[in-house]
PDB file of C-alpha atoms in Angstrom:
ATOM      1  CA  UNK A   1     -74.368   6.294 -22.964  1.00 74.00           C
ATOM      2  CA  UNK A   2     -75.722   8.236 -20.046  1.00 84.00           C
ATOM      3  CA  UNK A   3     -74.948  11.906 -19.571  1.00 92.00           C
ATOM      4  CA  UNK A   4     -75.441  14.165 -16.582  1.00 96.00           C
ATOM      5  CA  UNK A   5     -75.682  17.929 -16.916  1.00 96.00           C
ATOM      6  CA  UNK A   6     -75.450  20.565 -14.224  1.00 96.00           C
ATOM      7  CA  UNK A   7     -76.232  23.877 -15.840  1.00 95.00           C
ATOM      8  CA  UNK A   8     -75.281  26.081 -12.900  1.00 96.00           C
ATOM      9  CA  UNK A   9     -71.496  26.422 -12.557  1.00 94.00           C
ATOM     10  CA  UNK A  10     -71.923  28.563  -9.441  1.00 96.00           C
ATOM     11  CA  UNK A  11     -74.670  29.338  -6.983  1.00 97.00           C
ATOM     12  CA  UNK A  12     -74.779  31.396  -3.825  1.00 97.00           C
ATOM     13  CA  UNK A  13     -77.135  31.558  -0.865  1.00 97.00           C
ATOM     14  CA  UNK A  14     -77.455  33.485   2.355  1.00 97.00           C
ATOM     15  CA  UNK A  15     -77.032  31.570   5.554  1.00 97.00           C
ATOM     16  CA  UNK A  16     -80.366  30.130   6.776  1.00 97.00           C
ATOM     17  CA  UNK A  17     -81.952  30.524   3.331  1.00 97.00           C
ATOM     18  CA  UNK A  18     -82.918  27.826   0.849  1.00 98.00           C
ATOM     19  CA  UNK A  19     -81.141  27.036  -2.398  1.00 98.00           C
ATOM     20  CA  UNK A  20     -81.884  24.603  -5.213  1.00 98.00           C
ATOM     21  CA  UNK A  21     -79.226  23.037  -7.418  1.00 98.00           C
ATOM     22  CA  UNK A  22     -80.288  21.707 -10.803  1.00 98.00           C
ATOM     23  CA  UNK A  23     -79.380  18.474 -12.534  1.00 98.00           C
ATOM     24  CA  UNK A  24     -80.684  16.836 -15.672  1.00 98.00           C
ATOM     25  CA  UNK A  25     -79.669  13.514 -17.138  1.00 97.00           C
ATOM     26  CA  UNK A  26     -80.140  11.544 -20.274  1.00 95.00           C
ATOM     27  CA  UNK A  27     -80.714   7.807 -20.308  1.00 91.00           C
ATOM     28  CA  UNK A  28     -82.713   5.167 -22.103  1.00 88.00           C
ATOM     29  CA  UNK A  29     -82.788   2.957 -19.017  1.00 87.00           C
ATOM     30  CA  UNK A  30     -85.753   2.650 -16.701  1.00 85.00           C
ATOM     31  CA  UNK A  31     -83.858   1.282 -13.722  1.00 87.00           C
ATOM     32  CA  UNK A  32     -81.187   3.521 -12.238  1.00 91.00           C
ATOM     33  CA  UNK A  33     -80.003   5.442  -9.203  1.00 92.00           C
ATOM     34  CA  UNK A  34     -79.258   9.112  -8.785  1.00 95.00           C
ATOM     35  CA  UNK A  35     -76.966  10.714  -6.250  1.00 95.00           C
ATOM     36  CA  UNK A  36     -75.788  14.051  -4.992  1.00 97.00           C
ATOM     37  CA  UNK A  37     -72.220  14.181  -3.707  1.00 95.00           C
ATOM     38  CA  UNK A  38     -70.594  17.064  -1.891  1.00 95.00           C
ATOM     39  CA  UNK A  39     -66.924  17.935  -2.286  1.00 92.00           C
ATOM     40  CA  UNK A  40     -65.807  20.469   0.344  1.00 92.00           C
ATOM     41  CA  UNK A  41     -62.419  22.197   0.230  1.00 88.00           C
ATOM     42  CA  UNK A  42     -60.877  19.055   1.755  1.00 84.00           C
ATOM     43  CA  UNK A  43     -61.762  17.473  -1.634  1.00 83.00           C
ATOM     44  CA  UNK A  44     -63.271  14.310  -0.131  1.00 85.00           C
ATOM     45  CA  UNK A  45     -66.394  13.091  -1.908  1.00 89.00           C
ATOM     46  CA  UNK A  46     -69.254  12.826   0.560  1.00 92.00           C
ATOM     47  CA  UNK A  47     -72.586  11.244  -0.298  1.00 93.00           C
ATOM     48  CA  UNK A  48     -75.411  13.672   0.453  1.00 96.00           C
ATOM     49  CA  UNK A  49     -78.493  11.853  -0.791  1.00 95.00           C
ATOM     50  CA  UNK A  50     -79.592   9.095  -3.157  1.00 94.00           C
ATOM     51  CA  UNK A  51     -82.758   8.351  -5.091  1.00 95.00           C
ATOM     52  CA  UNK A  52     -83.889   5.086  -6.615  1.00 92.00           C
ATOM     53  CA  UNK A  53     -85.662   5.659  -9.925  1.00 91.00           C
ATOM     54  CA  UNK A  54     -88.387   3.141  -9.103  1.00 90.00           C
ATOM     55  CA  UNK A  55     -89.411   5.142  -6.042  1.00 90.00           C
ATOM     56  CA  UNK A  56     -91.859   7.940  -6.693  1.00 87.00           C
ATOM     57  CA  UNK A  57     -91.333   9.498  -3.307  1.00 93.00           C
ATOM     58  CA  UNK A  58     -88.615  12.120  -3.205  1.00 96.00           C
ATOM     59  CA  UNK A  59     -85.675  11.309  -0.930  1.00 95.00           C
ATOM     60  CA  UNK A  60     -84.938  13.503   2.076  1.00 95.00           C
ATOM     61  CA  UNK A  61     -82.011  13.617   4.473  1.00 94.00           C
ATOM     62  CA  UNK A  62     -82.467  16.213   7.192  1.00 95.00           C
ATOM     63  CA  UNK A  63     -82.029  19.616   5.475  1.00 97.00           C
ATOM     64  CA  UNK A  64     -81.426  18.041   2.079  1.00 97.00           C
ATOM     65  CA  UNK A  65     -84.203  16.934  -0.237  1.00 97.00           C
ATOM     66  CA  UNK A  66     -84.568  16.198  -3.910  1.00 97.00           C
ATOM     67  CA  UNK A  67     -87.171  16.910  -6.532  1.00 97.00           C
ATOM     68  CA  UNK A  68     -87.088  13.868  -8.791  1.00 96.00           C
ATOM     69  CA  UNK A  69     -89.028  14.266 -12.038  1.00 95.00           C
ATOM     70  CA  UNK A  70     -88.501  10.994 -13.888  1.00 94.00           C
ATOM     71  CA  UNK A  71     -90.382  11.933 -17.046  1.00 94.00           C
ATOM     72  CA  UNK A  72     -88.458  15.180 -17.335  1.00 95.00           C
ATOM     73  CA  UNK A  73     -85.200  13.456 -16.328  1.00 96.00           C
ATOM     74  CA  UNK A  74     -84.602  16.089 -13.715  1.00 97.00           C
ATOM     75  CA  UNK A  75     -83.076  15.636 -10.266  1.00 97.00           C
ATOM     76  CA  UNK A  76     -82.641  18.840  -8.296  1.00 98.00           C
ATOM     77  CA  UNK A  77     -81.238  19.195  -4.788  1.00 98.00           C
ATOM     78  CA  UNK A  78     -82.818  21.542  -2.276  1.00 98.00           C
ATOM     79  CA  UNK A  79     -80.814  22.665   0.729  1.00 98.00           C
ATOM     80  CA  UNK A  80     -82.915  24.240   3.438  1.00 97.00           C
ATOM     81  CA  UNK A  81     -81.626  26.426   6.271  1.00 97.00           C
ATOM     82  CA  UNK A  82     -78.238  26.704   4.574  1.00 97.00           C
ATOM     83  CA  UNK A  83     -75.192  26.609   6.810  1.00 97.00           C
ATOM     84  CA  UNK A  84     -71.652  27.831   6.259  1.00 96.00           C
ATOM     85  CA  UNK A  85     -70.522  24.207   6.254  1.00 95.00           C
ATOM     86  CA  UNK A  86     -72.646  23.537   3.190  1.00 97.00           C
ATOM     87  CA  UNK A  87     -70.217  25.531   1.058  1.00 97.00           C
ATOM     88  CA  UNK A  88     -68.725  23.055  -1.378  1.00 97.00           C
ATOM     89  CA  UNK A  89     -68.782  21.752  -4.921  1.00 95.00           C
ATOM     90  CA  UNK A  90     -71.884  19.621  -5.471  1.00 97.00           C
ATOM     91  CA  UNK A  91     -71.957  16.838  -8.024  1.00 96.00           C
ATOM     92  CA  UNK A  92     -74.961  15.050  -9.404  1.00 97.00           C
ATOM     93  CA  UNK A  93     -74.296  11.444 -10.417  1.00 95.00           C
ATOM     94  CA  UNK A  94     -76.058   8.599 -12.223  1.00 93.00           C
ATOM     95  CA  UNK A  95     -75.638   4.873 -11.734  1.00 90.00           C
ATOM     96  CA  UNK A  96     -77.227   2.209 -13.891  1.00 87.00           C
ATOM     97  CA  UNK A  97     -79.421  -0.327 -12.193  1.00 80.00           C
ATOM     98  CA  UNK A  98     -79.545  -2.600 -15.208  1.00 67.00           C
ATOM     99  CA  UNK A  99     -78.026  -6.032 -15.088  1.00 59.00           C
ATOM    100  CA  UNK A 100     -75.317  -5.886 -17.709  1.00 56.00           C
ATOM    101  CA  UNK A 101     -73.338  -8.758 -16.288  1.00 57.00           C
ATOM    102  CA  UNK A 102     -72.276  -6.553 -13.424  1.00 56.00           C
ATOM    103  CA  UNK A 103     -70.125  -4.326 -15.553  1.00 57.00           C
ATOM    104  CA  UNK A 104     -72.335  -1.241 -15.375  1.00 64.00           C
ATOM    105  CA  UNK A 105     -72.751  -1.187 -11.645  1.00 67.00           C
ATOM    106  CA  UNK A 106     -69.453   0.373 -10.768  1.00 72.00           C
ATOM    107  CA  UNK A 107     -69.722   3.300 -13.085  1.00 84.00           C
ATOM    108  CA  UNK A 108     -70.998   6.513 -11.616  1.00 90.00           C
ATOM    109  CA  UNK A 109     -71.431   9.183 -14.264  1.00 92.00           C
ATOM    110  CA  UNK A 110     -70.911  12.630 -12.786  1.00 94.00           C
ATOM    111  CA  UNK A 111     -72.036  16.076 -13.858  1.00 95.00           C
ATOM    112  CA  UNK A 112     -69.647  18.991 -14.105  1.00 93.00           C
ATOM    113  CA  UNK A 113     -70.416  20.247 -10.629  1.00 94.00           C
ATOM    114  CA  UNK A 114     -71.913  23.371  -9.053  1.00 96.00           C
ATOM    115  CA  UNK A 115     -69.890  25.513  -6.674  1.00 96.00           C
ATOM    116  CA  UNK A 116     -72.093  26.606  -3.787  1.00 98.00           C
ATOM    117  CA  UNK A 117     -71.095  29.656  -1.765  1.00 97.00           C
ATOM    118  CA  UNK A 118     -72.849  30.385   1.510  1.00 97.00           C
ATOM    119  CA  UNK A 119     -72.792  34.002   2.690  1.00 97.00           C
ATOM    120  CA  UNK A 120     -73.011  34.741   6.424  1.00 95.00           C
TER     121      UNK A 120
ATOM    122  CA  UNK B   1     -64.385   1.859  11.424  1.00 51.00           C
ATOM    123  CA  UNK B   2     -61.843   3.293   9.011  1.00 70.00           C
ATOM    124  CA  UNK B   3     -63.076   4.559   5.699  1.00 89.00           C
ATOM    125  CA  UNK B   4     -61.435   4.120   2.333  1.00 94.00           C
ATOM    126  CA  UNK B   5     -57.754   4.841   2.799  1.00 94.00           C
ATOM    127  CA  UNK B   6     -55.608   6.175   0.012  1.00 96.00           C
ATOM    128  CA  UNK B   7     -51.910   6.848  -0.065  1.00 96.00           C
ATOM    129  CA  UNK B   8     -49.979   8.799  -0.807  1.00 96.00           C
ATOM    130  CA  UNK B   9     -52.224  11.835  -0.521  1.00 95.00           C
ATOM    131  CA  UNK B  10     -49.854  13.861  -2.638  1.00 96.00           C
ATOM    132  CA  UNK B  11     -47.323  12.573  -5.120  1.00 97.00           C
ATOM    133  CA  UNK B  12     -44.942  14.487  -7.360  1.00 98.00           C
ATOM    134  CA  UNK B  13     -43.356  12.746 -10.297  1.00 98.00           C
ATOM    135  CA  UNK B  14     -41.154  13.888 -13.132  1.00 97.00           C
ATOM    136  CA  UNK B  15     -42.229  13.183 -16.663  1.00 97.00           C
ATOM    137  CA  UNK B  16     -41.350   9.609 -17.608  1.00 97.00           C
ATOM    138  CA  UNK B  17     -41.411   8.242 -14.065  1.00 98.00           C
ATOM    139  CA  UNK B  18     -43.905   5.767 -12.676  1.00 98.00           C
ATOM    140  CA  UNK B  19     -46.666   6.605 -10.210  1.00 98.00           C
ATOM    141  CA  UNK B  20     -48.243   4.055  -7.888  1.00 98.00           C
ATOM    142  CA  UNK B  21     -51.365   4.913  -5.964  1.00 98.00           C
ATOM    143  CA  UNK B  22     -52.661   2.643  -3.235  1.00 98.00           C
ATOM    144  CA  UNK B  23     -56.139   2.104  -1.931  1.00 97.00           C
ATOM    145  CA  UNK B  24     -57.364   0.085   1.024  1.00 96.00           C
ATOM    146  CA  UNK B  25     -61.149  -0.327   0.866  1.00 95.00           C
ATOM    147  CA  UNK B  26     -63.426  -0.099   3.831  1.00 94.00           C
ATOM    148  CA  UNK B  27     -63.323  -3.140   6.066  1.00 92.00           C
ATOM    149  CA  UNK B  28     -65.290  -5.977   4.540  1.00 90.00           C
ATOM    150  CA  UNK B  29     -65.580  -4.336   1.116  1.00 92.00           C
ATOM    151  CA  UNK B  30     -64.412  -6.425  -1.809  1.00 91.00           C
ATOM    152  CA  UNK B  31     -65.392  -4.061  -4.636  1.00 93.00           C
ATOM    153  CA  UNK B  32     -63.055  -1.217  -5.556  1.00 95.00           C
ATOM    154  CA  UNK B  33     -63.425   1.600  -8.061  1.00 95.00           C
ATOM    155  CA  UNK B  34     -60.969   4.187  -9.346  1.00 97.00           C
ATOM    156  CA  UNK B  35     -61.994   7.611 -10.609  1.00 96.00           C
ATOM    157  CA  UNK B  36     -59.971  10.532 -11.941  1.00 96.00           C
ATOM    158  CA  UNK B  37     -60.760  14.193 -11.462  1.00 93.00           C
ATOM    159  CA  UNK B  38     -59.019  16.630 -13.753  1.00 89.00           C
ATOM    160  CA  UNK B  39     -58.849  20.274 -12.638  1.00 82.00           C
ATOM    161  CA  UNK B  40     -62.239  22.006 -12.744  1.00 76.00           C
ATOM    162  CA  UNK B  41     -64.020  18.838 -13.859  1.00 80.00           C
ATOM    163  CA  UNK B  42     -66.174  16.144 -12.375  1.00 83.00           C
ATOM    164  CA  UNK B  43     -64.972  12.667 -11.588  1.00 91.00           C
ATOM    165  CA  UNK B  44     -64.545  10.241 -14.467  1.00 94.00           C
ATOM    166  CA  UNK B  45     -64.804   6.488 -14.003  1.00 94.00           C
ATOM    167  CA  UNK B  46     -61.659   4.533 -14.752  1.00 96.00           C
ATOM    168  CA  UNK B  47     -61.936   0.955 -13.530  1.00 95.00           C
ATOM    169  CA  UNK B  48     -63.969  -1.377 -11.335  1.00 93.00           C
ATOM    170  CA  UNK B  49     -62.257  -4.313  -9.640  1.00 94.00           C
ATOM    171  CA  UNK B  50     -63.192  -7.143  -7.400  1.00 92.00           C
ATOM    172  CA  UNK B  51     -60.619  -9.255  -5.604  1.00 88.00           C
ATOM    173  CA  UNK B  52     -58.185 -10.536  -8.266  1.00 88.00           C
ATOM    174  CA  UNK B  53     -60.533  -9.567 -11.099  1.00 92.00           C
ATOM    175  CA  UNK B  54     -61.054  -6.552 -13.322  1.00 93.00           C
ATOM    176  CA  UNK B  55     -64.801  -6.212 -13.811  1.00 90.00           C
ATOM    177  CA  UNK B  56     -64.978  -3.078 -15.934  1.00 90.00           C
ATOM    178  CA  UNK B  57     -62.010  -1.140 -17.315  1.00 92.00           C
ATOM    179  CA  UNK B  58     -63.909   0.834 -19.914  1.00 90.00           C
ATOM    180  CA  UNK B  59     -62.638   4.141 -18.530  1.00 92.00           C
ATOM    181  CA  UNK B  60     -58.966   3.261 -18.419  1.00 95.00           C
ATOM    182  CA  UNK B  61     -56.635   4.832 -20.967  1.00 94.00           C
ATOM    183  CA  UNK B  62     -55.395   2.151 -23.335  1.00 90.00           C
ATOM    184  CA  UNK B  63     -51.732   2.692 -22.574  1.00 94.00           C
ATOM    185  CA  UNK B  64     -49.596   3.321 -19.497  1.00 97.00           C
ATOM    186  CA  UNK B  65     -52.408   2.769 -16.982  1.00 98.00           C
ATOM    187  CA  UNK B  66     -53.078  -0.452 -15.110  1.00 97.00           C
ATOM    188  CA  UNK B  67     -54.905  -1.468 -11.965  1.00 97.00           C
ATOM    189  CA  UNK B  68     -54.975  -4.483  -9.741  1.00 96.00           C
ATOM    190  CA  UNK B  69     -56.696  -5.653  -6.588  1.00 96.00           C
ATOM    191  CA  UNK B  70     -54.840  -8.701  -5.313  1.00 93.00           C
ATOM    192  CA  UNK B  71     -56.185 -11.299  -2.956  1.00 90.00           C
ATOM    193  CA  UNK B  72     -54.110  -9.770  -0.184  1.00 90.00           C
ATOM    194  CA  UNK B  73     -53.195  -6.139   0.149  1.00 92.00           C
ATOM    195  CA  UNK B  74     -54.447  -2.864  -1.265  1.00 95.00           C
ATOM    196  CA  UNK B  75     -55.602  -2.042  -4.747  1.00 97.00           C
ATOM    197  CA  UNK B  76     -52.924  -0.371  -6.859  1.00 98.00           C
ATOM    198  CA  UNK B  77     -53.376   2.093  -9.691  1.00 98.00           C
ATOM    199  CA  UNK B  78     -50.175   2.245 -11.685  1.00 98.00           C
ATOM    200  CA  UNK B  79     -49.285   4.901 -14.213  1.00 98.00           C
ATOM    201  CA  UNK B  80     -46.159   4.310 -16.241  1.00 98.00           C
ATOM    202  CA  UNK B  81     -44.131   7.012 -17.986  1.00 98.00           C
ATOM    203  CA  UNK B  82     -46.257   9.821 -16.595  1.00 98.00           C
ATOM    204  CA  UNK B  83     -46.947  12.926 -18.647  1.00 97.00           C
ATOM    205  CA  UNK B  84     -48.153  16.378 -17.587  1.00 94.00           C
ATOM    206  CA  UNK B  85     -51.697  15.496 -18.603  1.00 94.00           C
ATOM    207  CA  UNK B  86     -51.790  12.788 -15.936  1.00 96.00           C
ATOM    208  CA  UNK B  87     -51.751  15.466 -13.239  1.00 96.00           C
ATOM    209  CA  UNK B  88     -55.074  15.008 -11.471  1.00 96.00           C
ATOM    210  CA  UNK B  89     -56.773  13.799  -8.338  1.00 95.00           C
ATOM    211  CA  UNK B  90     -57.308  10.060  -8.302  1.00 97.00           C
ATOM    212  CA  UNK B  91     -60.132   8.820  -6.122  1.00 96.00           C
ATOM    213  CA  UNK B  92     -60.611   5.299  -4.929  1.00 96.00           C
ATOM    214  CA  UNK B  93     -63.995   4.073  -3.753  1.00 95.00           C
ATOM    215  CA  UNK B  94     -65.358   0.832  -2.398  1.00 94.00           C
ATOM    216  CA  UNK B  95     -68.621  -0.943  -1.777  1.00 92.00           C
ATOM    217  CA  UNK B  96     -69.666  -3.978   0.191  1.00 89.00           C
ATOM    218  CA  UNK B  97     -71.304  -5.670  -2.747  1.00 82.00           C
ATOM    219  CA  UNK B  98     -71.332  -4.932  -6.452  1.00 77.00           C
ATOM    220  CA  UNK B  99     -75.033  -4.398  -6.975  1.00 77.00           C
ATOM    221  CA  UNK B 100     -76.277  -0.939  -7.907  1.00 76.00           C
ATOM    222  CA  UNK B 101     -78.153  -0.545  -4.645  1.00 77.00           C
ATOM    223  CA  UNK B 102     -74.932  -0.644  -2.681  1.00 82.00           C
ATOM    224  CA  UNK B 103     -73.511   2.677  -1.596  1.00 85.00           C
ATOM    225  CA  UNK B 104     -70.111   3.597  -2.981  1.00 90.00           C
ATOM    226  CA  UNK B 105     -67.848   5.240  -0.418  1.00 91.00           C
ATOM    227  CA  UNK B 106     -64.983   7.425  -1.562  1.00 93.00           C
ATOM    228  CA  UNK B 107     -61.521   7.961  -0.147  1.00 93.00           C
ATOM    229  CA  UNK B 108     -59.942  11.373   0.215  1.00 91.00           C
ATOM    230  CA  UNK B 109     -58.085  11.138  -3.058  1.00 94.00           C
ATOM    231  CA  UNK B 110     -54.463  11.088  -4.176  1.00 96.00           C
ATOM    232  CA  UNK B 111     -53.148  14.183  -5.921  1.00 95.00           C
ATOM    233  CA  UNK B 112     -50.631  13.467  -8.621  1.00 97.00           C
ATOM    234  CA  UNK B 113     -48.527  16.318  -9.934  1.00 97.00           C
ATOM    235  CA  UNK B 114     -46.272  15.688 -12.908  1.00 97.00           C
ATOM    236  CA  UNK B 115     -43.463  18.183 -13.323  1.00 96.00           C
TER     237      UNK B 115
END
């Protein structure tokens, strides 16, 4: 079974600065997808960024980028030019890409989350 | 284009009662997923459904919990004889197709409180 670990329960950053959130995962699969979701105080889960394991290039979405180290099974999220609206709980998640008769596709495995505080 | 709609947003039930949570997927989406978030924890997968079929229920508790996604109407997560430990946020999500490359979109969650 896959596991996802976020070792930082809380992080803080000054507005306009850069912060990196860590995530490691454990899997025996070679084909998979990784995600970062944001959960603001409204509690809605919002997709921030995704990475396909077969792509070597790190994904970027505006101020958000990842550092994907497949061999190390590491998937960190970098937030540049932090804004007050970035304050939220951030979850790292894993999704199998293997064809297991379709049953594995729906299962996102989430980490425990990292609470990000942004100071003005 | 409405997102994933869940209702009720908040539900209070007494121990032993039944809770029904509804989810309307995004327009055109035929794949629905239910997740549960206990306080201070990440989301845990419960069940994956396609119209009229349960594809993966490996995360569903063996008793008291059931889910359906009928041909017409919303998906329903049903919890019978609720207990205090069922108090949690229940998130529904949907995707256009079932393949792993398809983005899963989440609703805003339904908060169940058992008193």
